[in-house]
Coordinates of C-alpha atoms in Angstrom, one line a residue:
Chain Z
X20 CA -10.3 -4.2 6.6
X21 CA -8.9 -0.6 6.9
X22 CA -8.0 1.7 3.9
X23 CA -6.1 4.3 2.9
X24 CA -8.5 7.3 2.6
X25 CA -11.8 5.4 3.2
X26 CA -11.3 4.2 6.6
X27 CA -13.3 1.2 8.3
X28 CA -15.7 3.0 10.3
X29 CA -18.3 2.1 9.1
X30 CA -17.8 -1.4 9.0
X31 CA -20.3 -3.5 11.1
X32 CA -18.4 -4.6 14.7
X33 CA -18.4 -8.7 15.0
X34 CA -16.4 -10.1 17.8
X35 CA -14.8 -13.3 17.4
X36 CA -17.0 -16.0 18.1
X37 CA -14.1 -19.0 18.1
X38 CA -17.6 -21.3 17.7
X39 CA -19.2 -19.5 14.8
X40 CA -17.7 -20.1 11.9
X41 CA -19.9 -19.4 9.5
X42 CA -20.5 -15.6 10.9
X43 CA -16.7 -14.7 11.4
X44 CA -15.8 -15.8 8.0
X45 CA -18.6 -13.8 6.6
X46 CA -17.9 -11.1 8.3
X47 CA -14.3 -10.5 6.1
X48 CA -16.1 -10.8 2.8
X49 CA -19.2 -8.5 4.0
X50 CA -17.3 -6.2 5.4
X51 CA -16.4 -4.9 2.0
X52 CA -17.4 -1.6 0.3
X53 CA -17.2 0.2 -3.2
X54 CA -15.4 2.7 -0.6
X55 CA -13.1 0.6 1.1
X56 CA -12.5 -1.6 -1.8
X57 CA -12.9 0.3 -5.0
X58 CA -11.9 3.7 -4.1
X59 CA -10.0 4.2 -7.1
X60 CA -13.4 3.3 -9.6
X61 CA -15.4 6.3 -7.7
X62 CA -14.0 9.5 -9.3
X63 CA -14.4 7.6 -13.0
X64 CA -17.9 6.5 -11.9
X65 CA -18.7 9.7 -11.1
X66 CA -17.8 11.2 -14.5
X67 CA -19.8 8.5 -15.9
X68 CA -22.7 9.3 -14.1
X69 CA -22.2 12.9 -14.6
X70 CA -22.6 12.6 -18.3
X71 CA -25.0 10.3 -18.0
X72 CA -26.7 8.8 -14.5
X73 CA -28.4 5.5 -16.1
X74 CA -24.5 4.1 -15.9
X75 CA -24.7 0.2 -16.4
X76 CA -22.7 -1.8 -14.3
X77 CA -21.6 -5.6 -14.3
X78 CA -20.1 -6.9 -10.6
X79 CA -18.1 -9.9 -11.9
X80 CA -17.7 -12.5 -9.1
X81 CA -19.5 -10.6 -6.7
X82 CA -20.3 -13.3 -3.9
X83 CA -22.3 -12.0 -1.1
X84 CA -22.3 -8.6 -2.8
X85 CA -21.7 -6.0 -0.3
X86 CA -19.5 -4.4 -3.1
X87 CA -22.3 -4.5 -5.8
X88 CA -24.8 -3.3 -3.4
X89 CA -22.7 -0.2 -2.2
X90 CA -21.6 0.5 -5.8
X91 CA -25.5 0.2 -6.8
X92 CA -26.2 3.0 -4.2
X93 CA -23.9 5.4 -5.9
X94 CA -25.8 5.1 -9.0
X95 CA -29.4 5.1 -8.0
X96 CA -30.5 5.9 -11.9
X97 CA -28.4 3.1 -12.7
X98 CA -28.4 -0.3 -12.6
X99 CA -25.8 -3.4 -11.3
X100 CA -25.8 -6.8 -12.1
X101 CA -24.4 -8.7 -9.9
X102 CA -23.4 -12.1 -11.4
X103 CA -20.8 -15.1 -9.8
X104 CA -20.2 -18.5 -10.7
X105 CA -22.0 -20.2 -7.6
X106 CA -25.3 -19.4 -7.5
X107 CA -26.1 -20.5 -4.4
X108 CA -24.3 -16.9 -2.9
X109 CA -27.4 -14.8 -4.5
X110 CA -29.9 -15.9 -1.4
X111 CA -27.2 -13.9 0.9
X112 CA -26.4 -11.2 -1.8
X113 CA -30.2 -10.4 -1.6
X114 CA -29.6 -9.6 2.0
X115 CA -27.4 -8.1 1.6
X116 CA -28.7 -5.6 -0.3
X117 CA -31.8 -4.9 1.3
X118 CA -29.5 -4.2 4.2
X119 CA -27.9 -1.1 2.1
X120 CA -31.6 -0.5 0.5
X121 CA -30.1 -1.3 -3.1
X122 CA -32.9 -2.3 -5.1
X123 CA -31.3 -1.0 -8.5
X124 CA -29.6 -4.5 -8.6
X125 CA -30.2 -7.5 -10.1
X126 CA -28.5 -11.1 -9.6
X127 CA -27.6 -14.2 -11.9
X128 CA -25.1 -17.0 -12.1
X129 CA -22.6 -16.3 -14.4
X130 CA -18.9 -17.5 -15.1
X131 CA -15.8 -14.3 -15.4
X132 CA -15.1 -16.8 -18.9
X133 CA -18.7 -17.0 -20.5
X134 CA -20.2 -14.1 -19.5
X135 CA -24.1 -14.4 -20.2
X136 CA -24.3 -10.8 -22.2
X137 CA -23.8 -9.2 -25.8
X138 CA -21.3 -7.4 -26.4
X139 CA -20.8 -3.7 -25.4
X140 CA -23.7 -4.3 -22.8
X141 CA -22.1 -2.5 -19.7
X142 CA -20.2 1.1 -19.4
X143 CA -18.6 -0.3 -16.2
X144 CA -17.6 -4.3 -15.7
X145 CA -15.7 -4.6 -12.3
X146 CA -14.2 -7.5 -10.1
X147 CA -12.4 -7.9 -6.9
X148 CA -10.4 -10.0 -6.0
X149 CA -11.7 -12.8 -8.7
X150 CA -9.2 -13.2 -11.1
X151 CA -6.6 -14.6 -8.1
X152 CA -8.3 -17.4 -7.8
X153 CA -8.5 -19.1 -11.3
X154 CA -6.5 -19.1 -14.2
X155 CA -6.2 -17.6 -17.2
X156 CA -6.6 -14.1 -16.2
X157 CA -6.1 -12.4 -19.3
X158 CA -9.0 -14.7 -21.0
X159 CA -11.2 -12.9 -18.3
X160 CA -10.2 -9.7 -18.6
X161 CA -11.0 -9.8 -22.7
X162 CA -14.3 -11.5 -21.8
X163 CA -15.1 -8.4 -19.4
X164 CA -13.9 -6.2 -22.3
X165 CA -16.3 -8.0 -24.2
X166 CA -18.9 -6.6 -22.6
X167 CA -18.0 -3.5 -21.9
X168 CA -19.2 -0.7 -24.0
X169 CA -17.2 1.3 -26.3
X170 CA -15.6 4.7 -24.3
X171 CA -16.7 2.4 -21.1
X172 CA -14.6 1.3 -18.4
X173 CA -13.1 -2.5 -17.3
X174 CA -11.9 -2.1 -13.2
X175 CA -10.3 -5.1 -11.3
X176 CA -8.4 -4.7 -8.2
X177 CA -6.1 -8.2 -7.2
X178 CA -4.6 -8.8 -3.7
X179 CA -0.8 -9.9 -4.2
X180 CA -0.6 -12.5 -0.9
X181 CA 3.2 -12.7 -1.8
X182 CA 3.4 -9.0 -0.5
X183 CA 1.8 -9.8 2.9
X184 CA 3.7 -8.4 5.6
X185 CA 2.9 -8.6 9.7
X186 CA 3.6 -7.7 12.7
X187 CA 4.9 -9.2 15.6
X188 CA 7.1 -11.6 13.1
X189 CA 6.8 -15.0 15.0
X190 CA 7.4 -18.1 14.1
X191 CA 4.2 -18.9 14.3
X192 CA 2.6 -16.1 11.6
X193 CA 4.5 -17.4 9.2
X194 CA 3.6 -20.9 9.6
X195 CA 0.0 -19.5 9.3
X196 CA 1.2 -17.2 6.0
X197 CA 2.4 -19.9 4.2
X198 CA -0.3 -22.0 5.4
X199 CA -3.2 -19.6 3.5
X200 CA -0.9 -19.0 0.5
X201 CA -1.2 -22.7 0.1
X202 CA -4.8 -23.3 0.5
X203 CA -5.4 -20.1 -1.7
X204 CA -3.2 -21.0 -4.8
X205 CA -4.2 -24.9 -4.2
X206 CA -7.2 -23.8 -4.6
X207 CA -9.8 -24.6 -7.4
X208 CA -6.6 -25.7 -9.4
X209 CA -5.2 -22.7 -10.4
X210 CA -4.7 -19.1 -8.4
X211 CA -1.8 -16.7 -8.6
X212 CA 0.1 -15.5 -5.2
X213 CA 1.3 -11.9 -6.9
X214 CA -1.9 -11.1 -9.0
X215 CA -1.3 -7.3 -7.9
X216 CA 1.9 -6.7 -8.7
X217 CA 0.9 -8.8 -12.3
X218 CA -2.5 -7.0 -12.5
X219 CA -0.8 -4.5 -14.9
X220 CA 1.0 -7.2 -17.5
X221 CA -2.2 -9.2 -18.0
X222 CA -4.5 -5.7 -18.7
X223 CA -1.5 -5.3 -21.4
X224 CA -1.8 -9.0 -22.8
X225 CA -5.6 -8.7 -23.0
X226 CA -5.2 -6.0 -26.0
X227 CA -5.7 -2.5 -24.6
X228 CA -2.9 0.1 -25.6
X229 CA -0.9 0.9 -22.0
X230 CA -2.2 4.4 -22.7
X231 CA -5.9 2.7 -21.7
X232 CA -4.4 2.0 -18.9
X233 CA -4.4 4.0 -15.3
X234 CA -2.4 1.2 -12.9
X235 CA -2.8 2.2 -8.9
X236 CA -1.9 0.2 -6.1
X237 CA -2.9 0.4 -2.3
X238 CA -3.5 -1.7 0.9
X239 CA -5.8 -3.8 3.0
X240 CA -4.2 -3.3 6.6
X241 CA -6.0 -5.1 9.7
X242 CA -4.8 -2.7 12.3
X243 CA -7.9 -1.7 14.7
X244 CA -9.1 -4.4 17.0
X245 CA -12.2 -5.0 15.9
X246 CA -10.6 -5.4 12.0
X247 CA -8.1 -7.7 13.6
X248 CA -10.5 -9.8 15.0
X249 CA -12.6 -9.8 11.8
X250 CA -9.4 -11.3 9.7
X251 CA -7.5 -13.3 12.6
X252 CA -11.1 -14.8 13.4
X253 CA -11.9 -15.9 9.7
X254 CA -8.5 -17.5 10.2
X255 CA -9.1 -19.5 13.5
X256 CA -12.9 -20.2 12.3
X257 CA -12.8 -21.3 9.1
X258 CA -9.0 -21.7 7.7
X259 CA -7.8 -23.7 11.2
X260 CA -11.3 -25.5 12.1
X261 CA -13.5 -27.7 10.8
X262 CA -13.6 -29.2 6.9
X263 CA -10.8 -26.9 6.3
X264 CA -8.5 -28.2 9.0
X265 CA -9.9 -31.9 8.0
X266 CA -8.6 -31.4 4.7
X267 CA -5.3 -29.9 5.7
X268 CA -4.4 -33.0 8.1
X269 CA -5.3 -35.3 5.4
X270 CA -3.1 -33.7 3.3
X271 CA -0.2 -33.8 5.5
X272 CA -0.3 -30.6 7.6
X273 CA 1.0 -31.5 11.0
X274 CA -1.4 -30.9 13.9
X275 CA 1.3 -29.3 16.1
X276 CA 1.9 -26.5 13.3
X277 CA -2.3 -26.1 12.9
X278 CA -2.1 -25.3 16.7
X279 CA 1.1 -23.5 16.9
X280 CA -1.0 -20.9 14.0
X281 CA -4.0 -20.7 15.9
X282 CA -1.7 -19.7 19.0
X283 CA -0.1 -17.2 16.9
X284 CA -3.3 -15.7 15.2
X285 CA -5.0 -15.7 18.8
X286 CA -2.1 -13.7 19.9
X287 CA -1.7 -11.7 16.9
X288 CA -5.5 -10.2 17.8
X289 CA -5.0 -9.3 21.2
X290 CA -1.0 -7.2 20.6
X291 CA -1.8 -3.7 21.0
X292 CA 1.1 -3.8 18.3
X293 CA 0.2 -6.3 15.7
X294 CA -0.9 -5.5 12.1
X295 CA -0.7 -7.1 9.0
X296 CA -0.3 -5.6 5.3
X297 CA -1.0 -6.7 1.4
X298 CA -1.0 -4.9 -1.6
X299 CA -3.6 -4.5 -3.7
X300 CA -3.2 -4.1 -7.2
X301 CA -5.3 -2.5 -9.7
X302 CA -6.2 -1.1 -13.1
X303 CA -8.9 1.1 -14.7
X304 CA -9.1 0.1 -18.5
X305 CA -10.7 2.2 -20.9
X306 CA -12.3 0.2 -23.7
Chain Y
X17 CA 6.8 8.2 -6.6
X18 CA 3.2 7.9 -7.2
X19 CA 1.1 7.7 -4.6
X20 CA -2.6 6.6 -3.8
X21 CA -4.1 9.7 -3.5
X22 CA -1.9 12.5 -4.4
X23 CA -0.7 12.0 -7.7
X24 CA 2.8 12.3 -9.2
X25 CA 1.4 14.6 -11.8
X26 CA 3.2 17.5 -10.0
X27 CA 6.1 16.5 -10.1
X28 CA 9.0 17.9 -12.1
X29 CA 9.9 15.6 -15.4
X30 CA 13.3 14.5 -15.3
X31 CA 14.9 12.0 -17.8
X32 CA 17.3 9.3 -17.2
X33 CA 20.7 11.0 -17.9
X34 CA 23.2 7.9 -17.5
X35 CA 25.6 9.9 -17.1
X36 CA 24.8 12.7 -14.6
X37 CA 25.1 10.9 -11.3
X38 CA 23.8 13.7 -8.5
X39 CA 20.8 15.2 -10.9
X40 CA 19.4 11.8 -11.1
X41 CA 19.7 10.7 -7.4
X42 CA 18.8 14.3 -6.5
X43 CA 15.9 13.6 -8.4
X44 CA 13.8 10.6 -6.9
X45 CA 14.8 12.8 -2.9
X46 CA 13.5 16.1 -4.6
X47 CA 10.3 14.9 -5.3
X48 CA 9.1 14.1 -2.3
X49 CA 5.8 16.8 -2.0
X50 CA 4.1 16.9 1.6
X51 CA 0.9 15.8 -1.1
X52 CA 2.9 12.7 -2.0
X53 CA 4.7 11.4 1.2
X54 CA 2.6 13.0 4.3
X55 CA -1.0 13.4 3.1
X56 CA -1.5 11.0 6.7
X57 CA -0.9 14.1 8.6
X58 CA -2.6 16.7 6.4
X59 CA -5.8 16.9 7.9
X60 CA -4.7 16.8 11.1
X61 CA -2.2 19.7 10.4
X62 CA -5.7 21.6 8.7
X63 CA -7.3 21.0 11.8
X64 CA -4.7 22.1 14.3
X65 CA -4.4 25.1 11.8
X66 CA -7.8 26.1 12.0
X67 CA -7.4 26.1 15.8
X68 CA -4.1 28.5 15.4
X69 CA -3.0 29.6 12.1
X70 CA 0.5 29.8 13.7
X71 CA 1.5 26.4 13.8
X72 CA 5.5 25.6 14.7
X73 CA 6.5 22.4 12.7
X74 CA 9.7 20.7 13.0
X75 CA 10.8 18.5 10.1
X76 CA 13.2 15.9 11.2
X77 CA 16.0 14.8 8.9
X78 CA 14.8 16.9 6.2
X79 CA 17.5 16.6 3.9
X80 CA 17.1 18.8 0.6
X81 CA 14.0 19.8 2.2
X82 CA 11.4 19.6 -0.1
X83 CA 8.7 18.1 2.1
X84 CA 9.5 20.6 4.4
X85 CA 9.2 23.6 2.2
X86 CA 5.4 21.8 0.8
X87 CA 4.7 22.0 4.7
X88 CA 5.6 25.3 5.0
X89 CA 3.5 26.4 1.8
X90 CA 0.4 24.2 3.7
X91 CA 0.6 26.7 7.6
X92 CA 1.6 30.1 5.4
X93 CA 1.2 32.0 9.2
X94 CA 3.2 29.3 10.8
X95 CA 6.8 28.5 10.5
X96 CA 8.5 25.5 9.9
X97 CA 11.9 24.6 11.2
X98 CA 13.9 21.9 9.1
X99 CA 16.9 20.0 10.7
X100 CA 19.7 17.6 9.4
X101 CA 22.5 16.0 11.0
X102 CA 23.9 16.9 7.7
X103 CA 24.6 21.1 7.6
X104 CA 25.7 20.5 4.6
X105 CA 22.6 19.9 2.7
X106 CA 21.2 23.4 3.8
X107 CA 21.8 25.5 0.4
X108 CA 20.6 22.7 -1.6
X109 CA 17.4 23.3 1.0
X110 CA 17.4 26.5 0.5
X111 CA 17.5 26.4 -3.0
X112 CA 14.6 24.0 -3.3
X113 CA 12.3 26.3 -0.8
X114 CA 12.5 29.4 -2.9
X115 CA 11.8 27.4 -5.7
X116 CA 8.5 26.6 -4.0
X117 CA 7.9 30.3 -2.9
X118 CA 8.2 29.4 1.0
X119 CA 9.8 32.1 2.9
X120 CA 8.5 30.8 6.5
X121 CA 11.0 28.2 6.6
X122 CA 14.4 28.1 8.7
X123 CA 17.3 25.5 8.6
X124 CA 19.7 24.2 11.0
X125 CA 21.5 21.2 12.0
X126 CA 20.4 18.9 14.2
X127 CA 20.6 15.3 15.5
X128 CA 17.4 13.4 16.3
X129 CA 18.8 11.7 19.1
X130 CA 19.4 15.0 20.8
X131 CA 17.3 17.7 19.5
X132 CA 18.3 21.4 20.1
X133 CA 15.2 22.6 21.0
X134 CA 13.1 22.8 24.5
X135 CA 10.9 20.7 25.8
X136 CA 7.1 21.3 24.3
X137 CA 8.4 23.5 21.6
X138 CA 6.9 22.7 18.6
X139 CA 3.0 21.8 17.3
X140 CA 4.0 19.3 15.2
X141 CA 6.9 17.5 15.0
X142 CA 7.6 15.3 11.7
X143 CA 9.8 12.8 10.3
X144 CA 10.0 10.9 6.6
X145 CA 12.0 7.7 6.2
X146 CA 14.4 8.8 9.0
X147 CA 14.3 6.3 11.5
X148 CA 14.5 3.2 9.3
X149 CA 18.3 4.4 8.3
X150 CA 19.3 4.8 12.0
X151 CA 19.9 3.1 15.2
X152 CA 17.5 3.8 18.5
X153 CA 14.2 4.1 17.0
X154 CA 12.3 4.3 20.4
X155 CA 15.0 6.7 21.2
X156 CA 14.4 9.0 18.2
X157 CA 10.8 9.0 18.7
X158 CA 10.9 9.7 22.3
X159 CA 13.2 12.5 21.5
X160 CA 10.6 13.7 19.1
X161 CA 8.0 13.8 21.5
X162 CA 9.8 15.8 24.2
X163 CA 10.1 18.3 22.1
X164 CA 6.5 18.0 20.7
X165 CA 3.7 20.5 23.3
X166 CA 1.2 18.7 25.1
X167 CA -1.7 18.2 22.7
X168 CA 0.6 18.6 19.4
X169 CA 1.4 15.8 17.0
X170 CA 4.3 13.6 16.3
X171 CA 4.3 12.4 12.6
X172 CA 6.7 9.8 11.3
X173 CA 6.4 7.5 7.5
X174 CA 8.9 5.0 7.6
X175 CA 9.0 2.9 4.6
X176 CA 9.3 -1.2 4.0
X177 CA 12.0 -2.4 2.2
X178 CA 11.4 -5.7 2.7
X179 CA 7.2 -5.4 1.6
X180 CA 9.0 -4.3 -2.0
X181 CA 7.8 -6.0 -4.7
X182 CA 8.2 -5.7 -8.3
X183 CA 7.1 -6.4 -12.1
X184 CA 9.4 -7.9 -13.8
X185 CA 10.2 -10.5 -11.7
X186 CA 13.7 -11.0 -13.6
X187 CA 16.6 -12.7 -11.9
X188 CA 18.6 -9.9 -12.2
X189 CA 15.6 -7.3 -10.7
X190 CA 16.2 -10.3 -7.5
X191 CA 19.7 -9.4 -7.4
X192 CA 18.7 -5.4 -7.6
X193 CA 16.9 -5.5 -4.6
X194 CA 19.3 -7.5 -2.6
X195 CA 22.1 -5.1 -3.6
X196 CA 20.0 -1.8 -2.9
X197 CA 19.0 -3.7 0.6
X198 CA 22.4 -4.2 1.7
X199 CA 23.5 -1.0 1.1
X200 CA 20.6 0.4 3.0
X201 CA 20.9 -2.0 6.0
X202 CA 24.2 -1.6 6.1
X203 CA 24.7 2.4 6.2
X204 CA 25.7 3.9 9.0
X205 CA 26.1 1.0 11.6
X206 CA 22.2 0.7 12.0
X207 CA 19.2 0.5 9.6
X208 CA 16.0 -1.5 9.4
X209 CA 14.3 -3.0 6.4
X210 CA 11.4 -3.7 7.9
X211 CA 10.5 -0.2 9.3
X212 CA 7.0 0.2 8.4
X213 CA 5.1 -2.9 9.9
X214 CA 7.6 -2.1 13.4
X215 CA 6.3 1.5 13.4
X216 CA 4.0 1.2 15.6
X217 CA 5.6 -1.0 17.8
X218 CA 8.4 1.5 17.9
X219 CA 6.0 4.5 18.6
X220 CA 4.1 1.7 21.5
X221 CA 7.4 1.4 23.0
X222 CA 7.9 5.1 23.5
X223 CA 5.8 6.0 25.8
X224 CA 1.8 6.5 24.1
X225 CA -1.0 5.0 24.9
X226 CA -2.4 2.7 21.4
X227 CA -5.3 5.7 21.5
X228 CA -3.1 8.5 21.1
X229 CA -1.4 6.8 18.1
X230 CA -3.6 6.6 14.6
X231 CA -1.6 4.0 12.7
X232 CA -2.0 3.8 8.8
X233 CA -0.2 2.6 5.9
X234 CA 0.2 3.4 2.1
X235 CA 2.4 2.5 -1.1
X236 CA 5.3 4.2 -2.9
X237 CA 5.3 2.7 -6.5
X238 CA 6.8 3.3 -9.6
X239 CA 4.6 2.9 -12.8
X240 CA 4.7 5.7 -15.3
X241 CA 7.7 5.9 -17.4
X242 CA 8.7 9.2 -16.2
X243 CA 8.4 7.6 -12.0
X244 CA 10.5 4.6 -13.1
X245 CA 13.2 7.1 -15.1
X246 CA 13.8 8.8 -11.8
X247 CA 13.6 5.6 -9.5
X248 CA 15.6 3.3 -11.7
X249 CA 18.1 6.5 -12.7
X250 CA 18.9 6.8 -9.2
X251 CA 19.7 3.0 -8.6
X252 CA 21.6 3.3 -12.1
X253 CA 23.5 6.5 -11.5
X254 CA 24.0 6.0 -7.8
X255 CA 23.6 2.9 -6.5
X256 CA 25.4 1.0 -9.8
X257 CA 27.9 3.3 -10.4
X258 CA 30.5 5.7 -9.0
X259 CA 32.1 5.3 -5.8
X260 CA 29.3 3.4 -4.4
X261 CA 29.6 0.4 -7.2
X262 CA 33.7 0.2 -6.3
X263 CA 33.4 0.2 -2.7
X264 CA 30.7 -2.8 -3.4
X265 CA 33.1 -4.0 -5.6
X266 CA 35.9 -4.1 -3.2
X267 CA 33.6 -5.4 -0.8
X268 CA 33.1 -8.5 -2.9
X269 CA 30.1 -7.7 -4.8
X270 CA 30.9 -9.5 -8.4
X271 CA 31.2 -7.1 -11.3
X272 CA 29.1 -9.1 -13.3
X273 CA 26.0 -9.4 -10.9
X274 CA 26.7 -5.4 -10.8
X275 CA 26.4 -5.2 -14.4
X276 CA 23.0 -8.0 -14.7
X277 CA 21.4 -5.5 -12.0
X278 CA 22.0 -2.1 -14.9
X279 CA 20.5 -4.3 -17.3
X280 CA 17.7 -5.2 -15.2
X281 CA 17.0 -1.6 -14.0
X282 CA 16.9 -0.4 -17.9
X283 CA 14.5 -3.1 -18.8
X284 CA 12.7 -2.5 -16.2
X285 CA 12.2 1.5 -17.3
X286 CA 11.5 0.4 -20.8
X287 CA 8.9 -2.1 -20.1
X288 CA 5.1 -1.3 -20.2
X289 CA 4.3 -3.6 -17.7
X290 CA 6.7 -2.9 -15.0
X291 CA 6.1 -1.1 -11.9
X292 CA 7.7 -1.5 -8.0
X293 CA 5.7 -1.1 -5.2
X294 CA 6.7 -0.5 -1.7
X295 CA 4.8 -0.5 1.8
X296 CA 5.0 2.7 4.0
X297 CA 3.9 2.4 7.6
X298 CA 2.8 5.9 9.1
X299 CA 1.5 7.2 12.7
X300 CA 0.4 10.3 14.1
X301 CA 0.7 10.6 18.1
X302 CA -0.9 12.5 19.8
X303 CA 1.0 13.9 23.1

């Protein structure tokens, strides 16, 4: 995934493998970086560090942890803990970050609604792209306030799938659009297709003052080929094959549109011309 | 506009004066910094400027000219020529350029579909949310490139209308960005609302290989109170008002949809929680 600023050079090159599903979906969630995907944490972090480098940090839903483990390299006093719902991620997330050489970092099931700490533990709690997927966003967001420590900060950055825009605009892309919107918001019961643009009104509604508040906003772009092949081939591999697909037909996607998408996505990788674009949203709140 | 990166701290403060129709439509255009709507091109520009101080830039449809007099402020031993189909925009320019201290600036008019200049002219040769109000768009850029020298840069933003999103998601905000939609699209014969994802199809399809061109992609949004006074002043002051609302008016547009969109708007600049984001597609080509 490129960024503004940060750019995706240093991402690791995976070509799709329309077999391997496991390893191209992986290879979308791995790929990302405090840089790429928390740019607009570093320059706080870095005051935080500055006054003081054993910064505590909590990665909230931090999955495979590429994230946790990048963030846990800019604070080599410090420390991370990486907790998510699923423990069975933290296996991965462990090598993960022995592949960054992040051993300041610790891992633990935990859920964004119960978090497993006292209060005012952390100066830093951070998510991305977590609170999209349940419900009751503003209940996390006090629970990682919870936790945070006085004068510390909260940081969540939200993808807004309603904002998703492409290139070449065929029939085809938007079939496959619509398709992920679905299986994202039917997803685990709850999930929220504008979470970015909304990012801002839940920070609000979980207490802080809007002068607490420093809103940005930016974008994920797969533009490059090998970043196209990363996103379209999570696509084919794992949204438009196997249990996934399964599902889909039970629940009444056609198998003509499933193929026309995986056309589209297949050709979408290969245009010299194709991108595709979605806002991110995202707040820094100081407790 | 705030921008990722560049902030809109610079910018001057104006407040919403309902009724002083140009100041506040001036406003939002006057604003534009080469910091806030070309920081894509500025460390290419450093580079080429480090190679020879005397860079020649041509900014395209530069209107009131204030990203072209930020440019000229960025190559102090270079010169920067600003055109506009419209002569009648150059005092205001002119105006606006002493007011940033540039003195190595001249104006002219000028068409981007026929350029008066030479062949291999200039260095670097720029444009800002030009071609998504016209017609030709390959044309224009092709244009742009003949007069660009082998080696030298063409630069073009073009923003998304149709990636806008937006916080409040009132009915009457819907009917906002219909209204300011069709009165972009419909300008002048030509337009495109979806400029920014086409960009680099449009820059494909004149000429350039995909290695010359470095595609990338940012947001406009409007957060802080003082961004959403000027952005929702000019849709208020302009767009809502004056000539512009009677020859919507006339054109079938209902006075009371009219009316429900200035209500919108000023919620919209009171609220805490609102904000408006908008895609921008950029590339730099290389010739």
């Amino acid at each position: 995934m490129a960024q503004d600023g940060p750019a995706s050079m240093n991402l690791p090159k995976v070509a799709v493998d329309w077999e391997d599903t496991p390893k191209a979906a992986y290879s979308v969630f791995e790929s990302r970086t405090a840089q790429n995907c928390a740019a607009y944490l570093l320059p706080a972090l870095q005051s935080l560090k500055d006054a003081n480098p054993r910064v505590a940090l909590l990665d909230v839903g931090a999955g495979h942890g590429s994230i946790s483990a990048t963030l846990a390299r800019l604070i080599p006093e410090g420390h991370v803990t990486a907790v998510d719902i699923n423990p069975d991620v933290i296996p991965r997330a462990k090598v993960i970050a022995e592949s960054y050489g992040a051993t300041n970092i610790s891992f633990q099931a935990g859920d964004i609604h119960k978090l497993p700490f006292e209060d005012n533990t952390f100066d830093v709690v951070h998510c991305h792209q977590v609170l999209a997927h349940g419900k009751d966003q503003v209940g996390a967001l006090r629970e990682m306030l919870r936790v945070t420590k006085p004068g510390g900060l909260v940081a969540s950055r939200e993808g807004d799938m309603d904002s998703e825009i492409w290139w070449p605009q065929t029939p085809g892309m938007q079939k496959a659009h619509d398709y992920a919107r679905m299986l994202i918001t039917a997803h685990g019961g709850g999930g929220c297709s504008s979470s970015g643009r909304q990012l801002l009104s839940w920070a609000l509604e979980a207490g802080p003052k809007r002068s607490q508040i420093t809103p940005s906003y930016s974008v994920w772009h797969f533009t490059e080929k090998e970043d196209k092949e990363r996103w379209g081939g999570g696509m084919l591999n794992v949204a438009l094959a196997g249990h996934v697909r399964e599902r889909a037909v039970k629940a009444g996607v056609k198998e003509e549109d499933l193929d026309e998408m995986r056309e589209a996505w297949k050709e979408w990788i290969e245009r010299d011309d194709a991108t595709l674009i979605m806002v991110q949203g995202e707040v820094l709140i100081r407790k």
